Tab-separated table of C-alpha atoms in Angstrom:
chain	number	residue	atom	x	y	z
U	1	MET	CA	79.339	44.455	-35.841
U	2	ASN	CA	75.730	43.264	-35.484
U	3	ASP	CA	74.169	43.237	-38.975
U	4	ARG	CA	70.821	44.163	-37.452
U	5	LEU	CA	72.079	47.610	-36.509
U	6	LEU	CA	73.068	48.573	-40.047
U	7	TYR	CA	70.862	50.992	-41.992
U	8	PRO	CA	70.511	50.915	-45.780
U	9	PRO	CA	71.989	53.918	-47.594
U	10	ALA	CA	69.716	56.932	-47.854
U	11	PRO	CA	68.290	57.504	-51.353
U	12	ARG	CA	69.961	60.194	-53.449
U	13	PRO	CA	68.085	63.505	-53.519
U	14	ASP	CA	67.551	63.854	-57.283
U	15	GLN	CA	63.873	63.414	-58.180
U	16	ALA	CA	63.869	60.767	-60.917
U	17	LEU	CA	60.409	59.750	-59.679
U	18	VAL	CA	58.403	62.934	-59.304
U	19	GLN	CA	55.821	61.310	-57.049
U	20	LEU	CA	56.335	58.215	-54.913
U	21	PRO	CA	53.517	55.634	-54.720
U	22	PRO	CA	51.336	55.022	-51.659
U	23	LEU	CA	53.107	53.041	-48.934
U	24	ALA	CA	51.789	49.927	-47.198
U	25	LEU	CA	53.159	47.520	-44.603
U	26	TYR	CA	52.947	43.731	-44.782
U	27	VAL	CA	53.578	41.793	-41.553
U	28	HIS	CA	54.141	38.042	-41.831
U	29	ILE	CA	53.206	35.782	-38.908
U	30	PRO	CA	54.549	32.385	-40.034
U	31	TRP	CA	52.833	29.938	-37.652
U	32	CYS	CA	49.738	27.781	-38.199
U	33	VAL	CA	48.023	25.163	-36.070
U	34	ARG	CA	48.619	22.768	-38.966
U	35	LYS	CA	50.063	23.184	-42.457
U	36	CYS	CA	47.432	22.601	-45.164
U	37	PRO	CA	48.400	20.182	-47.986
U	38	TYR	CA	47.752	22.781	-50.729
U	39	CYS	CA	49.634	25.644	-49.047
U	40	ASP	CA	52.903	26.921	-50.531
U	41	PHE	CA	53.141	29.992	-48.261
U	42	ASN	CA	55.896	30.360	-45.696
U	43	SER	CA	53.972	28.742	-42.836
U	44	HIS	CA	55.150	26.429	-40.061
U	45	THR	CA	53.349	24.291	-37.510
U	46	ALA	CA	53.127	26.182	-34.229
U	47	SER	CA	54.559	24.859	-30.976
U	48	PRO	CA	52.256	24.929	-27.900
U	49	VAL	CA	53.790	28.260	-26.818
U	50	LEU	CA	54.522	30.855	-29.465
U	51	PRO	CA	57.516	33.214	-29.042
U	52	GLU	CA	55.247	36.270	-29.241
U	53	GLU	CA	57.422	38.741	-27.375
U	54	GLU	CA	60.631	37.758	-29.161
U	55	TYR	CA	58.909	37.893	-32.538
U	56	ILE	CA	57.411	41.347	-31.930
U	57	ASP	CA	60.874	42.577	-30.878
U	58	ALA	CA	62.318	41.163	-34.105
U	59	LEU	CA	59.566	42.697	-36.264
U	60	LEU	CA	60.216	46.164	-34.864
U	61	ALA	CA	63.982	45.786	-35.272
U	62	ASP	CA	63.382	44.595	-38.847
U	63	LEU	CA	61.197	47.639	-39.522
U	64	ASP	CA	63.883	49.947	-38.141
U	65	GLN	CA	66.204	48.878	-40.948
U	66	ASP	CA	63.700	49.991	-43.615
U	67	LEU	CA	62.908	53.382	-42.103
U	68	ARG	CA	65.432	55.482	-44.004
U	69	ALA	CA	63.956	54.322	-47.286
U	70	VAL	CA	60.457	55.531	-46.343
U	71	TYR	CA	61.165	58.606	-44.227
U	72	GLY	CA	58.250	61.056	-44.163
U	73	ARG	CA	55.806	58.764	-45.991
U	74	PRO	CA	52.597	57.730	-44.151
U	75	LEU	CA	51.205	54.200	-44.175
U	76	SER	CA	47.988	53.813	-46.151
U	77	SER	CA	47.404	50.192	-45.082
U	78	ILE	CA	48.740	47.358	-42.940
U	79	PHE	CA	48.128	43.680	-43.625
U	80	PHE	CA	48.828	40.874	-41.146
U	81	GLY	CA	49.269	37.693	-43.195
U	82	GLY	CA	50.526	34.214	-42.563
U	83	GLY	CA	50.395	31.582	-41.404
U	84	THR	CA	47.598	32.407	-39.020
U	85	PRO	CA	48.074	35.867	-37.485
U	86	SER	CA	45.032	35.349	-35.254
U	87	LEU	CA	47.123	32.902	-33.207
U	88	PHE	CA	48.838	35.966	-31.716
U	89	SER	CA	47.276	37.680	-28.715
U	90	ALA	CA	45.756	41.133	-28.918
U	91	ALA	CA	48.387	42.314	-26.438
U	92	ALA	CA	51.208	41.253	-28.779
U	93	LEU	CA	49.624	42.808	-31.877
U	94	GLY	CA	48.832	45.949	-29.889
U	95	ARG	CA	52.483	46.327	-28.906
U	96	LEU	CA	53.502	45.900	-32.523
U	97	LEU	CA	50.982	48.436	-33.848
U	98	ALA	CA	52.028	50.970	-31.201
U	99	GLY	CA	55.674	50.447	-32.152
U	100	VAL	CA	54.934	50.835	-35.857
U	101	GLU	CA	52.979	54.057	-35.317
U	102	GLN	CA	55.848	55.486	-33.278
U	103	ARG	CA	58.086	54.983	-36.306
U	104	ILE	CA	55.786	55.739	-39.270
U	105	ALA	CA	52.743	57.999	-39.359
U	106	PHE	CA	49.385	56.344	-40.090
U	107	ALA	CA	47.115	57.883	-42.722
U	108	PRO	CA	43.882	59.108	-41.076
U	109	ASP	CA	41.824	56.478	-42.917
U	110	ILE	CA	44.364	53.649	-42.673
U	111	GLU	CA	43.070	50.160	-43.491
U	112	ILE	CA	44.410	47.472	-41.109
U	113	THR	CA	43.593	43.882	-42.089
U	114	LEU	CA	44.138	40.715	-40.061
U	115	GLU	CA	43.944	37.230	-41.586
U	116	ALA	CA	42.081	34.833	-39.316
U	117	ASN	CA	41.224	31.145	-39.272
U	118	PRO	CA	37.717	30.191	-38.011
U	119	GLY	CA	39.359	27.569	-35.784
U	120	THR	CA	41.114	30.348	-33.802
U	121	PHE	CA	38.069	32.585	-33.206
U	122	GLU	CA	37.340	33.675	-29.638
U	123	GLN	CA	34.854	36.501	-29.100
U	124	ASP	CA	36.875	38.392	-26.491
U	125	LYS	CA	40.051	38.185	-28.572
U	126	PHE	CA	38.385	39.670	-31.639
U	127	VAL	CA	36.719	42.431	-29.642
U	128	ALA	CA	40.225	43.292	-28.395
U	129	TYR	CA	41.613	43.210	-31.962
U	130	ARG	CA	38.943	45.705	-33.037
U	131	LYS	CA	39.810	48.036	-30.150
U	132	LEU	CA	43.428	48.092	-31.351
U	133	GLY	CA	42.323	49.769	-34.576
U	134	ILE	CA	42.287	46.624	-36.727
U	135	ASN	CA	39.310	47.452	-38.940
U	136	ARG	CA	39.178	44.644	-41.487
U	137	LEU	CA	39.301	40.844	-41.249
U	138	SER	CA	40.077	38.253	-43.899
U	139	ILE	CA	38.595	34.940	-42.748
U	140	GLY	CA	39.942	31.746	-44.331
U	141	ILE	CA	36.793	29.664	-44.913
U	142	GLN	CA	37.774	27.724	-48.104
U	143	SER	CA	34.600	25.573	-47.893
U	144	PHE	CA	31.631	24.887	-45.629
U	145	GLN	CA	31.377	21.181	-46.503
U	146	PRO	CA	32.863	18.682	-44.001
U	147	GLN	CA	34.349	16.328	-46.589
U	148	LYS	CA	35.952	19.187	-48.525
U	149	LEU	CA	37.392	20.767	-45.359
U	150	GLU	CA	38.851	17.398	-44.390
U	151	ALA	CA	40.374	16.954	-47.855
U	152	LEU	CA	41.929	20.422	-47.592
U	153	GLY	CA	43.382	19.693	-44.144
U	154	ARG	CA	41.488	22.569	-42.516
U	155	ILE	CA	41.178	22.600	-38.713
U	156	HIS	CA	37.683	24.155	-38.602
U	157	THR	CA	34.203	22.846	-39.338
U	158	GLY	CA	31.513	24.399	-41.489
U	159	ASP	CA	29.610	25.436	-38.368
U	160	GLU	CA	32.717	27.169	-36.998
U	161	ALA	CA	33.028	29.046	-40.268
U	162	LEU	CA	29.439	30.269	-39.949
U	163	ARG	CA	29.987	31.308	-36.332
U	164	ALA	CA	33.232	33.123	-37.204
U	165	ALA	CA	31.433	35.579	-39.477
U	166	GLU	CA	28.822	36.268	-36.801
U	167	MET	CA	31.494	36.745	-34.119
U	168	ALA	CA	33.357	39.149	-36.396
U	169	ARG	CA	30.232	41.259	-36.743
U	170	ARG	CA	29.533	41.209	-32.995
U	171	ALA	CA	33.135	42.283	-32.363
U	172	GLY	CA	32.505	45.423	-34.429
U	173	PHE	CA	33.939	44.412	-37.806
U	174	ASP	CA	31.654	45.830	-40.477
U	175	ASN	CA	34.260	45.216	-43.178
U	176	PHE	CA	35.417	41.627	-43.690
U	177	ASN	CA	36.499	39.283	-46.441
U	178	LEU	CA	35.731	35.598	-46.766
U	179	ASP	CA	38.352	33.455	-48.496
U	180	LEU	CA	36.716	30.666	-50.518
U	181	MET	CA	38.102	28.066	-52.930
U	182	HIS	CA	36.472	26.229	-55.801
U	183	GLY	CA	37.605	23.366	-58.021
U	184	LEU	CA	38.123	21.250	-54.896
U	185	PRO	CA	38.740	17.476	-54.996
U	186	ASP	CA	35.713	15.768	-56.618
U	187	GLN	CA	33.673	18.977	-56.330
U	188	SER	CA	30.533	19.292	-58.441
U	189	LEU	CA	29.082	22.501	-59.857
U	190	GLU	CA	26.256	22.448	-57.302
U	191	GLU	CA	28.651	21.892	-54.378
U	192	ALA	CA	30.749	24.868	-55.461
U	193	LEU	CA	27.667	27.077	-55.800
U	194	ASP	CA	26.352	25.906	-52.399
U	195	ASP	CA	29.607	27.100	-50.802
U	196	LEU	CA	29.289	30.423	-52.586
U	197	ARG	CA	25.627	30.858	-51.560
U	198	GLN	CA	26.480	30.206	-47.911
U	199	ALA	CA	29.304	32.725	-48.056
U	200	ILE	CA	27.062	35.381	-49.645
U	201	ALA	CA	24.398	34.744	-46.983
U	202	LEU	CA	26.929	35.769	-44.297
U	203	ALA	CA	26.908	39.284	-45.824
U	204	PRO	CA	30.656	39.903	-46.175
U	205	THR	CA	31.798	43.104	-47.827
U	206	HIS	CA	34.407	41.243	-49.878
U	207	LEU	CA	34.918	37.740	-51.262
U	208	SER	CA	38.178	36.208	-52.449
U	209	TRP	CA	36.962	33.327	-54.634
U	210	TYR	CA	39.621	31.387	-56.471
U	211	GLN	CA	40.367	27.994	-57.958
U	212	LEU	CA	42.497	25.472	-56.090
U	213	THR	CA	45.800	24.997	-57.887
U	214	LEU	CA	48.508	22.440	-57.209
U	215	GLU	CA	51.722	24.244	-56.288
U	216	PRO	CA	55.271	22.832	-56.120
U	217	ASN	CA	56.645	21.952	-52.682
U	218	THR	CA	53.223	21.039	-51.291
U	219	VAL	CA	51.686	17.721	-50.257
U	220	PHE	CA	49.096	18.027	-53.046
U	221	TRP	CA	51.859	18.499	-55.624
U	222	ASN	CA	53.470	15.205	-54.605
U	223	GLN	CA	50.186	13.385	-53.928
U	224	PRO	CA	47.681	15.059	-56.276
U	225	PRO	CA	43.982	14.697	-55.425
U	226	VAL	CA	41.371	14.093	-58.126
U	227	LEU	CA	40.228	17.532	-59.254
U	228	PRO	CA	37.174	18.361	-61.422
U	229	GLU	CA	37.456	18.154	-65.209
U	230	ASP	CA	38.134	21.359	-67.137
U	231	ASP	CA	34.522	21.573	-68.382
U	232	ILE	CA	33.217	21.489	-64.815
U	233	LEU	CA	35.798	24.085	-63.720
U	234	TRP	CA	34.664	26.399	-66.516
U	235	ASP	CA	30.988	25.910	-65.572
U	236	ILE	CA	31.801	26.685	-61.924
U	237	GLN	CA	33.651	29.853	-62.913
U	238	GLU	CA	30.873	31.152	-65.146
U	239	ALA	CA	27.999	30.288	-62.808
U	240	GLY	CA	29.841	31.592	-59.753
U	241	GLN	CA	30.663	34.925	-61.351
U	242	ALA	CA	27.022	35.341	-62.405
U	243	LEU	CA	25.849	34.550	-58.854
U	244	LEU	CA	28.263	37.044	-57.323
U	245	ALA	CA	27.210	39.778	-59.764
U	246	GLU	CA	23.541	39.046	-59.035
U	247	HIS	CA	24.199	39.703	-55.338
U	248	GLY	CA	26.059	42.964	-55.872
U	249	PHE	CA	29.679	41.777	-55.731
U	250	GLY	CA	31.697	43.467	-58.458
U	251	GLN	CA	34.791	41.686	-59.731
U	252	TYR	CA	37.749	44.045	-59.654
U	253	GLU	CA	40.630	41.556	-59.842
U	254	VAL	CA	41.118	38.003	-61.102
U	255	SER	CA	39.830	36.445	-57.857
U	256	ALA	CA	38.505	39.432	-55.869
U	257	TYR	CA	34.874	40.558	-55.604
U	258	ALA	CA	33.599	43.406	-53.464
U	259	ARG	CA	30.566	45.441	-52.514
U	260	PRO	CA	30.745	49.009	-53.878
U	261	GLY	CA	33.538	50.924	-52.156
U	262	LYS	CA	34.841	47.839	-50.317
U	263	ALA	CA	37.712	46.707	-52.534
U	264	ALA	CA	40.759	45.852	-50.409
U	265	ARG	CA	42.915	48.985	-50.474
U	266	HIS	CA	46.018	47.044	-49.453
U	267	ASN	CA	45.629	44.677	-52.396
U	268	LEU	CA	44.789	47.506	-54.801
U	269	ASN	CA	48.098	49.052	-53.816
U	270	TYR	CA	49.885	45.822	-54.808
U	271	TRP	CA	48.116	45.587	-58.162
U	272	SER	CA	48.769	49.239	-59.023
U	273	PHE	CA	52.514	48.822	-58.358
U	274	GLY	CA	52.452	50.687	-55.072
U	275	ASP	CA	55.151	50.352	-52.425
U	276	PHE	CA	55.136	48.066	-49.424
U	277	ILE	CA	57.529	47.281	-46.615
U	278	GLY	CA	57.652	43.572	-45.793
U	279	ILE	CA	58.628	42.505	-42.277
U	280	GLY	CA	58.604	39.057	-40.733
U	281	ALA	CA	59.996	35.654	-41.660
U	282	GLY	CA	59.974	35.290	-45.451
U	283	ALA	CA	58.217	38.628	-46.064
U	284	HIS	CA	58.724	40.389	-49.397
U	285	GLY	CA	58.801	44.130	-49.980
U	286	LYS	CA	58.989	46.595	-52.852
U	287	LEU	CA	60.189	50.171	-52.413
U	288	SER	CA	60.606	53.047	-54.865
U	289	HIS	CA	63.303	55.622	-54.232
U	290	PRO	CA	63.341	59.281	-55.303
U	291	ASP	CA	66.432	58.619	-57.435
U	292	GLY	CA	64.421	56.227	-59.588
U	293	ARG	CA	65.569	52.913	-58.105
U	294	ILE	CA	62.828	50.334	-57.496
U	295	VAL	CA	64.042	47.587	-55.195
U	296	ARG	CA	62.449	44.288	-54.218
U	297	THR	CA	63.538	42.737	-50.904
U	298	TRP	CA	62.950	39.445	-49.142
U	299	LYS	CA	63.568	38.501	-45.535
U	300	THR	CA	65.052	35.425	-43.851
U	301	ARG	CA	62.541	32.606	-44.287
U	302	LEU	CA	62.863	30.249	-41.312
U	303	PRO	CA	61.469	31.584	-38.008
U	304	LYS	CA	64.419	30.195	-36.045
U	305	ASP	CA	66.835	32.122	-38.277
U	306	TYR	CA	64.714	35.256	-38.248
U	307	LEU	CA	64.761	35.174	-34.428
U	308	ASN	CA	68.523	34.555	-34.286
U	309	PRO	CA	70.261	37.856	-33.343
U	310	ALA	CA	73.436	36.682	-35.089
U	311	LYS	CA	71.706	36.516	-38.483
U	312	PRO	CA	70.479	39.412	-40.660
U	313	PHE	CA	66.786	39.946	-41.284
U	314	LYS	CA	67.264	40.631	-44.975
U	315	ALA	CA	67.969	37.555	-47.093
U	316	GLY	CA	68.343	39.457	-50.347
U	317	GLU	CA	67.365	42.368	-52.532
U	318	LYS	CA	67.189	43.166	-56.225
U	319	ALA	CA	67.033	46.528	-57.983
U	320	LEU	CA	64.736	46.183	-60.998
U	321	THR	CA	66.292	47.146	-64.317
U	322	ALA	CA	64.559	49.340	-66.887
U	323	ASP	CA	64.073	46.243	-69.068
U	324	GLU	CA	62.286	44.402	-66.249
U	325	LEU	CA	59.946	47.203	-65.233
U	326	PRO	CA	57.267	46.847	-67.968
U	327	PHE	CA	56.683	43.191	-67.109
U	328	GLU	CA	56.835	43.852	-63.345
U	329	PHE	CA	54.304	46.669	-63.606
U	330	LEU	CA	51.899	44.900	-65.955
U	331	MET	CA	51.884	41.495	-64.265
U	332	ASN	CA	50.218	43.350	-61.394
U	333	ALA	CA	48.146	46.004	-63.151
U	334	LEU	CA	46.609	43.673	-65.741
U	335	ARG	CA	45.133	41.488	-62.990
U	336	LEU	CA	42.676	44.331	-62.361
U	337	THR	CA	39.535	43.870	-64.444
U	338	GLN	CA	39.430	47.605	-65.238
U	339	GLY	CA	43.186	47.850	-65.627
U	340	VAL	CA	44.853	51.163	-64.762
U	341	ASP	CA	45.153	54.647	-66.172
U	342	ALA	CA	47.883	54.507	-68.831
U	343	GLY	CA	49.647	57.457	-67.233
U	344	LEU	CA	50.273	55.405	-64.090
U	345	PHE	CA	52.931	53.422	-65.949
U	346	ALA	CA	55.237	56.425	-66.307
U	347	GLN	CA	54.398	57.662	-62.828
U	348	ARG	CA	55.267	54.365	-61.100
U	349	THR	CA	58.211	53.244	-63.259
U	350	GLY	CA	59.840	56.472	-64.471
U	351	LEU	CA	59.687	55.094	-68.029
U	352	SER	CA	57.937	56.624	-71.029
U	353	LEU	CA	54.578	55.129	-72.005
U	354	GLN	CA	55.936	55.145	-75.568
U	355	SER	CA	58.397	52.410	-74.530
U	356	LEU	CA	55.411	50.015	-74.460
U	357	ALA	CA	54.179	50.932	-77.945
U	358	THR	CA	55.454	47.923	-79.928
U	359	ALA	CA	54.498	45.296	-77.339
U	360	ARG	CA	51.173	46.998	-76.745
U	361	ALA	CA	50.306	46.949	-80.456
U	362	GLY	CA	51.149	43.235	-80.686
U	363	ALA	CA	48.935	42.357	-77.719
U	364	GLU	CA	46.091	44.466	-79.121
U	365	GLN	CA	46.299	42.735	-82.499
U	366	LYS	CA	45.965	39.349	-80.780
U	367	GLY	CA	42.874	40.526	-78.910
U	368	LEU	CA	44.555	40.267	-75.502
U	369	LEU	CA	44.783	43.986	-74.693
U	370	GLN	CA	41.999	46.492	-75.206
U	371	VAL	CA	42.564	49.208	-77.807
U	372	GLU	CA	42.154	52.004	-75.286
U	373	PRO	CA	44.730	54.824	-75.475
U	374	THR	CA	44.051	56.167	-71.981
U	375	ARG	CA	44.091	52.837	-70.135
U	376	LEU	CA	46.107	49.644	-69.874
U	377	VAL	CA	43.467	46.919	-69.548
U	378	ALA	CA	43.229	43.302	-70.635
U	379	THR	CA	40.345	42.064	-72.740
U	380	ALA	CA	38.201	39.231	-71.391
U	381	ARG	CA	40.396	36.890	-73.444
U	382	GLY	CA	43.521	38.548	-72.033
U	383	GLN	CA	42.277	37.951	-68.480
U	384	LEU	CA	41.856	34.254	-69.274
U	385	PHE	CA	45.279	34.010	-70.912
U	386	LEU	CA	47.170	36.489	-68.770
U	387	ASN	CA	50.497	34.656	-69.079
U	388	ASP	CA	50.246	34.822	-72.865
U	389	LEU	CA	49.491	38.533	-72.671
U	390	LEU	CA	52.444	39.235	-70.385
U	391	GLN	CA	54.849	37.518	-72.777
U	392	TYR	CA	54.588	40.572	-75.038
U	393	PHE	CA	56.233	42.685	-72.334
U	394	LEU	CA	59.147	40.369	-71.560
U	395	VAL	CA	62.504	41.468	-72.895
């Protein structure tokens, strides 16, 4: 029997979770023009002709296998990540979106985000994306400086990055994020702030501003570049946060800053332990079931295997145990600068808030968690030492 025709078992009808979380969809497009030396995502260098039609067919078949677990629940957001999703044509993404909507209802105010690389911007293509209902872009700038872009292995220039934001606006996107890194090889404080000033001048509604880190299984991990000293990194962080606040960007997550009302709803759903279906090569998902099970899934990683009809889409799954849930919930929620309502813990995990009492008291005594009965929120120190804070909630 073809594994791709098998459905997962329907959840049992008892209501261990009284209310299920919002539901999102993550779609992974795994191809890039060129793999960046710092990137540890599941991305692969694209061939001259992408298998668009075959991949869309596979994505919809993959989605079909998750439908029973989400029956009757509308999608609050969709996120196309990668890789470089903007390598795909509007026709291909339109066919996918139509197929998804046939299977799962869209919330009336659904947020649909597409990641895009400035080196793949074409005005007509992005006008067509907007007409499909894609209403938010996340543009991977990283830097505007030629030498930094070259060091990062990016395929675009600073001028292309500037033009990309303008083209996005002309295409009808009034809600877009710019992705920007700091702590780049040999970067000075002034260079980092120059990048940030240029990004702010493009009037995005959202900025993802984060420090370059060296990750295993990357070129930079094996051949590390010379990065700024810790004192310079700290100065960049402090000065950059002050500059963003001065220009009306509120920090709501460790590396996310937004204009009022423009926080990324898809990402907020992640951080508040919401549910998401993950389809595509290497995509991860997390789904809550009415019987109380919370299951994480991951899909076949290599595109050639994902496109092979003889192989299953799902590479594995894990039901979270009651002991694992506090850490799983809090490693997401405590990334939010304002934390979450304390009652959300019981709502999303099915566990009593009292089960956190001992660990919570220990973290509060160390000054890592705020003494705030109605919220779970890290202190400023806890945000800086988040791994230390989370250790209190490991069993």
